[in-house]
Coordinates of C-alpha atoms in Angstrom, one line a residue:
M1 CA 4.8 -224.3 98.8
F2 CA 5.7 -221.0 97.1
V3 CA 9.4 -220.1 96.5
E4 CA 11.2 -217.8 94.2
P5 CA 11.9 -219.6 90.8
F6 CA 15.4 -220.4 89.7
S7 CA 16.9 -219.8 93.2
C8 CA 16.5 -216.0 92.8
V9 CA 19.0 -215.7 89.9
G10 CA 16.6 -215.0 87.1
S11 CA 16.8 -217.9 84.8
A12 CA 17.6 -221.6 84.5
R13 CA 20.9 -220.8 82.7
N14 CA 22.0 -218.4 85.5
E15 CA 21.0 -221.0 88.1
L16 CA 23.3 -223.6 86.5
I17 CA 26.3 -221.1 86.2
V18 CA 25.9 -219.8 89.7
A19 CA 25.6 -223.3 91.2
I20 CA 28.8 -224.4 89.4
F21 CA 30.7 -221.4 90.7
I22 CA 29.4 -221.8 94.2
K23 CA 30.3 -225.4 94.4
T24 CA 33.8 -224.7 93.0
G25 CA 34.4 -221.9 95.4
A26 CA 33.1 -224.0 98.3
F27 CA 35.4 -226.9 97.4
L28 CA 38.4 -224.5 97.4
S29 CA 37.3 -223.0 100.7
T30 CA 36.9 -226.4 102.3
V31 CA 40.3 -227.6 101.1
G32 CA 41.9 -224.3 102.2
S33 CA 40.4 -224.3 105.7
S34 CA 41.2 -228.0 106.1
L35 CA 44.9 -227.3 105.3
I36 CA 45.0 -224.7 108.1
V37 CA 43.5 -227.1 110.6
S38 CA 45.9 -229.8 109.4
D39 CA 48.9 -227.5 109.8
V40 CA 48.1 -226.6 113.4
A41 CA 47.2 -230.3 114.2
K42 CA 50.5 -231.4 112.8
K43 CA 52.3 -228.9 115.1
V44 CA 50.4 -230.3 118.1
R45 CA 51.3 -233.9 117.2
N46 CA 54.9 -232.9 116.8
G47 CA 55.0 -231.2 120.2
K48 CA 55.5 -227.8 118.8
E49 CA 54.3 -224.7 120.5
T50 CA 51.1 -223.1 119.2
D51 CA 49.8 -219.6 120.1
P52 CA 46.3 -218.0 120.3
Y53 CA 46.5 -216.8 116.7
Q54 CA 46.9 -220.3 115.4
R55 CA 44.2 -221.6 117.7
I56 CA 41.8 -218.8 116.5
M57 CA 42.6 -219.9 113.0
V58 CA 41.6 -223.5 113.9
G59 CA 38.2 -222.2 115.2
L60 CA 37.6 -220.0 112.2
S61 CA 38.7 -222.7 109.7
T62 CA 36.6 -225.5 111.4
L63 CA 33.5 -223.4 111.1
D64 CA 34.4 -222.4 107.6
V65 CA 34.6 -226.1 106.6
L66 CA 31.1 -226.6 108.1
V67 CA 29.5 -223.7 106.2
S68 CA 31.5 -224.3 103.0
F69 CA 30.5 -228.0 102.8
F70 CA 27.0 -228.3 104.3
V71 CA 25.7 -224.9 103.0
L72 CA 27.6 -223.9 99.9
F73 CA 28.9 -227.2 98.4
L74 CA 25.9 -229.3 99.1
G75 CA 23.6 -226.3 98.4
T76 CA 20.3 -227.3 96.8
W77 CA 21.1 -231.0 97.4
M78 CA 19.8 -230.4 101.0
V79 CA 16.8 -228.3 99.9
P80 CA 13.4 -229.9 99.6
K81 CA 12.8 -231.2 96.1
E82 CA 9.4 -229.6 96.1
T83 CA 11.1 -226.2 95.4
G84 CA 11.9 -227.4 91.9
W85 CA 15.3 -225.8 92.1
L86 CA 18.3 -227.3 90.3
W87 CA 19.5 -230.5 91.9
A88 CA 17.1 -230.1 94.9
V89 CA 16.7 -233.6 96.4
G90 CA 16.4 -232.9 100.2
N91 CA 13.6 -232.7 102.6
T92 CA 12.5 -230.6 105.6
S93 CA 14.9 -232.2 108.0
S94 CA 18.0 -231.8 105.7
C95 CA 16.8 -228.2 105.2
S96 CA 16.8 -227.5 108.9
V97 CA 20.3 -229.0 109.3
Q98 CA 21.6 -226.8 106.5
G99 CA 19.9 -223.7 108.0
F100 CA 21.5 -224.5 111.4
F101 CA 25.0 -224.5 109.9
V102 CA 24.2 -221.2 108.0
V103 CA 23.7 -219.5 111.3
F104 CA 26.1 -221.4 113.6
A105 CA 29.1 -221.8 111.3
G106 CA 28.5 -218.7 109.1
Y107 CA 28.2 -216.1 111.9
G108 CA 30.7 -218.0 114.1
E109 CA 33.2 -217.7 111.3
T110 CA 32.5 -213.9 111.2
C111 CA 33.1 -213.6 114.9
Y112 CA 36.5 -215.4 114.6
Q113 CA 37.5 -212.9 111.9
A114 CA 37.1 -210.2 114.5
A115 CA 39.1 -212.3 117.0
I116 CA 42.1 -212.3 114.7
S117 CA 42.0 -208.5 114.5
L118 CA 41.7 -208.3 118.3
N119 CA 44.6 -210.6 118.8
I120 CA 46.9 -208.6 116.5
L121 CA 45.7 -205.3 117.8
L122 CA 46.5 -206.2 121.4
L123 CA 49.8 -207.7 120.3
I124 CA 51.1 -204.8 118.3
V125 CA 49.5 -201.6 119.7
F126 CA 49.0 -202.5 123.4
G127 CA 52.2 -204.6 123.8
W128 CA 50.5 -207.7 125.0
K129 CA 52.4 -211.0 125.0
Q130 CA 50.6 -214.0 123.6
E131 CA 50.8 -215.6 127.0
T132 CA 48.9 -212.7 128.5
F133 CA 46.2 -212.9 125.7
S134 CA 46.0 -216.7 126.3
K135 CA 45.4 -216.3 130.1
K136 CA 43.1 -213.2 130.1
V137 CA 41.2 -213.3 126.8
E138 CA 41.4 -216.6 124.8
K139 CA 39.3 -219.0 126.8
P140 CA 36.4 -216.6 127.5
M141 CA 36.6 -215.4 123.9
H142 CA 36.2 -219.0 122.5
F143 CA 33.4 -219.7 125.0
I144 CA 31.5 -216.5 124.2
I145 CA 31.7 -217.0 120.4
I146 CA 30.6 -220.7 120.5
A147 CA 27.8 -220.1 123.1
F148 CA 26.5 -217.0 121.2
V149 CA 26.2 -218.6 117.8
L150 CA 24.9 -221.9 119.3
V151 CA 22.0 -220.1 121.0
F152 CA 21.6 -217.9 117.9
A153 CA 21.2 -221.1 115.7
I154 CA 19.0 -223.0 118.0
I155 CA 16.2 -220.3 118.2
P156 CA 15.1 -220.6 114.6
L157 CA 15.3 -224.4 114.9
V158 CA 12.8 -224.4 117.7
Y159 CA 10.4 -222.2 115.8
E160 CA 10.8 -224.2 112.5
T161 CA 12.2 -221.1 110.8
Y162 CA 14.8 -222.7 108.6
N163 CA 13.2 -222.8 105.2
P164 CA 14.2 -222.6 101.5
E165 CA 15.4 -219.2 100.2
C166 CA 17.4 -218.5 97.1
G167 CA 19.1 -221.8 96.6
I168 CA 19.8 -222.7 100.3
C169 CA 17.9 -223.1 103.6
N170 CA 18.1 -220.0 105.7
T171 CA 16.1 -218.1 108.4
T172 CA 12.9 -217.4 106.5
V173 CA 9.2 -218.3 106.5
L174 CA 7.6 -220.7 104.1
W175 CA 4.6 -219.5 102.2
G176 CA 1.8 -221.7 100.8
K177 CA -1.9 -221.8 100.1
C178 CA -4.2 -220.9 102.9
S179 CA -6.6 -223.4 104.3
T180 CA -9.5 -221.1 103.5
N181 CA -11.2 -220.9 100.1
D182 CA -9.6 -217.6 99.1
E183 CA -8.1 -218.2 95.7
G184 CA -4.6 -216.8 95.2
K185 CA -4.0 -215.9 98.8
L186 CA -0.8 -217.1 100.5
C187 CA -0.2 -217.7 104.2
I188 CA 2.7 -218.7 106.3
V189 CA 2.7 -222.5 106.5
R190 CA 6.1 -222.8 108.4
G191 CA 8.2 -220.5 110.4
N192 CA 7.8 -217.3 112.5
E193 CA 8.1 -213.9 111.0
Q194 CA 9.1 -212.2 114.3
V195 CA 12.0 -214.7 114.7
V196 CA 13.1 -214.0 111.1
T197 CA 13.1 -210.2 111.7
V198 CA 15.1 -210.4 115.0
I199 CA 17.6 -213.0 113.7
R200 CA 18.3 -211.0 110.5
L201 CA 18.6 -207.7 112.3
I202 CA 21.1 -209.2 114.7
A203 CA 23.0 -210.9 111.9
F204 CA 23.2 -207.7 109.8
A205 CA 24.3 -205.7 112.9
L206 CA 26.9 -208.4 113.7
I207 CA 28.5 -208.3 110.2
L208 CA 28.6 -204.5 110.2
I209 CA 30.1 -204.4 113.7
V210 CA 32.8 -207.0 112.7
L211 CA 33.6 -205.1 109.4
I212 CA 33.9 -201.8 111.3
F213 CA 36.0 -203.3 114.1
C214 CA 38.4 -205.1 111.7
T215 CA 38.8 -201.9 109.7
V216 CA 39.5 -199.8 112.8
A217 CA 41.9 -202.4 114.1
M218 CA 43.7 -202.4 110.8
V219 CA 44.0 -198.6 110.6
W220 CA 45.1 -198.5 114.3
V221 CA 47.8 -201.0 113.7
Y222 CA 48.9 -199.3 110.5
L223 CA 49.2 -195.9 112.2
Y224 CA 51.0 -197.3 115.2
V225 CA 53.6 -199.1 113.1
R226 CA 53.9 -196.0 110.9
R227 CA 54.6 -193.8 113.9
Q228 CA 57.3 -196.3 115.0
E229 CA 58.9 -196.1 111.5
M230 CA 58.9 -192.3 111.6
R231 CA 60.5 -192.5 115.1
N232 CA 63.2 -194.9 113.9
R233 CA 64.0 -192.5 111.1
R234 CA 64.6 -189.7 113.5
Y235 CA 66.6 -191.7 116.0
I236 CA 69.1 -194.6 115.8
F237 CA 68.6 -197.1 118.6
G238 CA 71.5 -199.4 119.7
G239 CA 69.2 -202.4 120.3
S240 CA 69.1 -204.8 117.3
N241 CA 66.1 -206.6 118.9
N242 CA 64.1 -203.4 118.7
T243 CA 64.8 -203.0 115.0
E244 CA 63.9 -206.7 114.4
N245 CA 60.7 -206.4 116.3
H246 CA 59.5 -203.4 114.3
R247 CA 60.3 -205.3 111.1
E248 CA 58.1 -208.1 112.4
S249 CA 55.4 -205.5 113.2
R250 CA 55.3 -204.4 109.6
R251 CA 55.0 -208.0 108.4
I252 CA 52.1 -208.7 110.9
R253 CA 50.5 -205.5 109.9
K254 CA 50.4 -206.8 106.3
I255 CA 48.9 -210.1 107.5
L256 CA 46.1 -208.2 109.3
F257 CA 45.5 -206.0 106.2
L258 CA 45.1 -209.1 104.0
Y259 CA 42.7 -210.8 106.4
T260 CA 40.6 -207.7 106.5
L261 CA 40.7 -207.4 102.7
S262 CA 39.5 -211.1 102.4
L263 CA 36.6 -210.2 104.7
Y264 CA 35.6 -207.2 102.5
V265 CA 36.0 -209.2 99.3
S266 CA 33.6 -211.9 100.6
Y267 CA 31.1 -209.8 102.5
G268 CA 31.2 -206.6 100.4
P269 CA 29.2 -208.1 97.5
W270 CA 26.7 -209.6 100.0
L271 CA 26.1 -206.2 101.6
F272 CA 25.7 -204.7 98.1
A273 CA 23.2 -207.4 97.2
V274 CA 21.2 -206.7 100.5
F275 CA 20.9 -203.0 99.7
I276 CA 20.5 -203.2 95.9
G277 CA 18.9 -206.6 95.3
G278 CA 18.3 -208.2 91.9
P279 CA 19.5 -211.3 90.1
I280 CA 22.8 -209.8 89.0
S281 CA 23.9 -208.7 92.5
E282 CA 22.7 -212.0 94.0
S283 CA 24.7 -214.0 91.4
I284 CA 27.9 -212.0 92.1
S285 CA 27.4 -212.3 95.9
D286 CA 26.8 -216.1 95.6
T287 CA 29.8 -216.6 93.4
I288 CA 32.4 -214.6 95.6
F289 CA 31.2 -215.3 99.1
P290 CA 32.2 -219.1 99.2
L291 CA 35.9 -218.2 98.7
L292 CA 36.5 -216.7 102.2
G293 CA 38.2 -219.8 103.5
F294 CA 40.4 -220.0 100.4
W295 CA 41.5 -216.4 100.9
N296 CA 42.3 -217.0 104.5
M297 CA 44.4 -220.0 103.6
L298 CA 46.4 -217.9 101.2
V299 CA 47.0 -215.3 103.9
Y300 CA 47.8 -217.8 106.6
F301 CA 50.5 -219.6 104.6
L302 CA 51.8 -216.4 102.8
P303 CA 54.7 -215.8 105.4
N304 CA 56.0 -219.3 104.8
C305 CA 55.8 -218.9 101.1
L306 CA 57.7 -215.6 101.1
K307 CA 60.3 -217.3 103.3
Y308 CA 60.6 -220.1 100.8
Q309 CA 61.1 -217.6 98.0
R310 CA 63.9 -215.9 100.0
D311 CA 65.6 -219.2 100.6
H312 CA 65.1 -220.2 96.9
P313 CA 65.6 -217.1 94.7
G314 CA 63.8 -217.2 91.4
T315 CA 60.9 -219.4 92.7
W316 CA 57.5 -218.3 91.6
L317 CA 55.0 -217.6 94.4
V318 CA 52.6 -220.3 93.1
T319 CA 55.5 -222.8 93.3
A320 CA 56.2 -221.6 96.8
Y321 CA 52.6 -222.3 97.8
C322 CA 52.8 -225.8 96.3
Q323 CA 56.0 -226.5 98.3
V324 CA 54.5 -225.1 101.5
L325 CA 51.2 -226.9 101.2
R326 CA 52.6 -230.1 99.7
P327 CA 56.2 -230.5 100.9
Q328 CA 56.4 -233.9 99.2
A329 CA 55.9 -232.3 95.7
P330 CA 59.0 -231.8 93.6
C331 CA 60.1 -228.1 93.4
A332 CA 61.4 -228.4 89.9
W333 CA 58.5 -226.1 88.8
S334 CA 60.6 -223.1 89.8
P335 CA 62.2 -221.2 86.8
S336 CA 65.7 -222.1 88.1
G337 CA 64.8 -225.7 88.4
M338 CA 66.4 -225.8 91.9
C339 CA 65.8 -228.6 94.4
A340 CA 64.4 -230.8 91.7
D341 CA 63.1 -234.2 93.0
Q342 CA 63.9 -233.1 96.5
K343 CA 61.4 -233.5 99.3
E344 CA 61.7 -230.9 102.0
E345 CA 59.7 -229.7 105.0
V346 CA 59.3 -225.9 104.9
E347 CA 59.8 -224.4 108.4
D348 CA 57.5 -221.7 109.7
A349 CA 58.5 -218.1 109.0
P350 CA 59.0 -216.0 112.2
E351 CA 55.7 -214.1 111.9
M352 CA 53.7 -217.4 111.6
N353 CA 54.3 -218.0 115.3
F354 CA 53.6 -214.9 117.5
A355 CA 54.2 -216.7 120.8
K356 CA 57.4 -214.9 121.7
F357 CA 56.8 -211.7 119.8
N358 CA 56.3 -208.4 121.5
T359 CA 56.9 -205.0 120.0
T360 CA 56.5 -202.5 122.8
N361 CA 58.2 -204.0 125.8
E362 CA 61.6 -204.0 124.1
Q363 CA 63.7 -201.2 125.3
P364 CA 66.7 -199.7 123.3
A365 CA 70.1 -200.9 124.5
T366 CA 71.4 -197.4 124.6
D367 CA 70.0 -193.9 124.6
P368 CA 68.7 -192.6 121.3
V369 CA 71.2 -190.8 119.1
D370 CA 70.3 -188.1 116.7
P371 CA 71.6 -189.2 113.3
A372 CA 72.6 -185.5 112.5
N373 CA 75.0 -185.6 115.4
N374 CA 76.4 -189.0 114.6
R375 CA 78.0 -188.0 111.3

């Protein structure tokens, strides 16, 4: 077996540092995604209404738990020990399992990031209600995503193309000594090069398409809400519901921006490493990528945290996160010391549940009035 020494990061010292960072980030991501799943599951148990956005987040977070734990946290523990990599104690079977989750959970998670952007785009720009999205789009969307990544992950499994590469098991071929007497010559001993080429081209295209789509959706939503703001400045509408809906539009626009930003923060270094290569770019990519689930958790609970801050002035954002994520924790950590030793359940902020939100179907209660003529 021939593999790149030190998991492609240049030295044993770098390998140890990167491994620690990856496992730390993967642990944070696993915990963050588990909190999202737990939050939605608690709503279901309590009989509360959930919407497509929250169910999309369950799909995304479940897949993130799989990829964060089996691929990033376990890491070289599932890689065949013959590689000689740090903490490698696995075998061919565990390597195939890890490789399967790289493709199934990793690229499934990417597809669900696009699903979030699609949901918010249809909600804000095209005026869909969540009930409409649920009836027309949600079930086919979940089926297509799961079926696509499942087939995508099974193909390399059939051709034995999950093999060790740079600290994990991925779609690649395994090189070893040829059966002939040619000294120094290496041959493929496991895997299929054609399968590797096709899978990597599709994966690279998928990530680029998702990044482009999420960016376009974010810009589209931003421009739409911006036009609505400019329109509101020119005219005064008598309908208070219309004003409140546009306020919610701006908040949801911020949520979409932050989800897109987390996607770029995680996949940007990876794309840079693909094009540039080298131990440094590989190390940076391996260190930042595992945190995607953690960033998503911060964005998902941000509206509740901001609501908690509004209800408890002077509370730090970090303290608000602690109160939202662990309602049983005392909130005496706030600078004002308020609600010390008090246990409270933080209710959802309005923009956390999009089920009844619609921004374009609301009509003004009266005809628009030019503010210049209203003085």
